[in-house]
Amino acid sequence: MHSFFQDFVRDDEGNIISCKMHDIVHNLVQILTQNECLFMKNNEFKGSKVRHLTAWEFRDANSICSANNMRTLRTNAKYIVGLFHQIACLRALDLRRSNITILPPENNLKRLPETITNLYNLQTLMLDWCTNLCELPQGMGKLVNLRHLGIKYTDKLEFLPQGIGRMRSLRTLSKFIVGGGWNIGELKNLKLHQRKLEIMNLEKVTNKDEAMEAQLKNESYLRDLQLFFK
């Protein structure tokens, strides 16, 4: 792999998050995946068979609804919000650093609409660096197939919806936020497979017994535990 890719960038856990490839390799990959992958920079979308789409700053969001087999969507475009009910085939949705707006239009992403919970097949939802995000949909528990929820660097997010406790498929969760109806003991119900976990608002844990109930000693994958108090 290293002969094709270079300049690897890793996250805090050592996972590769980006890299560069030689122009020749890039052109070859584009040819081989032209019917499956598309990177779109403007309003033109002509790819009903596309399965993986990266789209920046496009206005005609309705055009992507023709891609009935789309599995991955990576975008920062605010116009996609109202179409979640039309792209139920999605497996992965990447809204990192998103400028999606609900109301008012001049603000960055503050809350996700409940319609996102109609993406029943969704397995990955990335919301890292949505720095104004303060609320997740209360119906998150409907996303029963969700395996990965990325909420790094979302400092304004003050609580998690209680429905997350019903996500038996969830394997990675950037951080657990105590409060809003959640106590730290509910961590034991999440079967997380990750090396790093942040636990926020520990000042809301009132006694030792409540802390012990989290059963963190049973998290065999955990190597880095970060605890935060306000």
PDB file of C-alpha atoms in Angstrom, residues 2 11 30 38-39 62 71 77 93 108 128 143 192 216:
ATOM      1  CA  HIS A   2       2.812   2.411   0.848  1.00  0.00           C
ATOM      2  CA  ASP A  11      -5.489  10.990  14.105  1.00  0.00           C
ATOM      3  CA  GLN A  30     -10.753   7.290 -11.314  1.00  0.00           C
ATOM      4  CA  LEU A  38     -17.783  10.655  -7.984  1.00  0.00           C
ATOM      5  CA  PHE A  39     -16.231  13.855  -6.670  1.00  0.00           C
ATOM      6  CA  ASN A  62     -32.616  17.022  -5.443  1.00  0.00           C
ATOM      7  CA  ARG A  71     -24.017   4.058  -0.132  1.00  0.00           C
ATOM      8  CA  ALA A  77     -23.605  21.441   1.652  1.00  0.00           C
ATOM      9  CA  LEU A  93     -22.952  10.000   5.963  1.00  0.00           C
ATOM     10  CA  ASN A 108     -23.590  26.802  11.241  1.00  0.00           C
ATOM     11  CA  ASP A 128     -16.650  15.795  13.910  1.00  0.00           C
ATOM     12  CA  LEU A 143     -30.812   4.001  13.696  1.00  0.00           C
ATOM     13  CA  LEU A 192     -17.919  -0.323  22.238  1.00  0.00           C
ATOM     14  CA  LEU A 216     -15.158   0.284  32.369  1.00  0.00           C
TER      15      LEU A 216
END
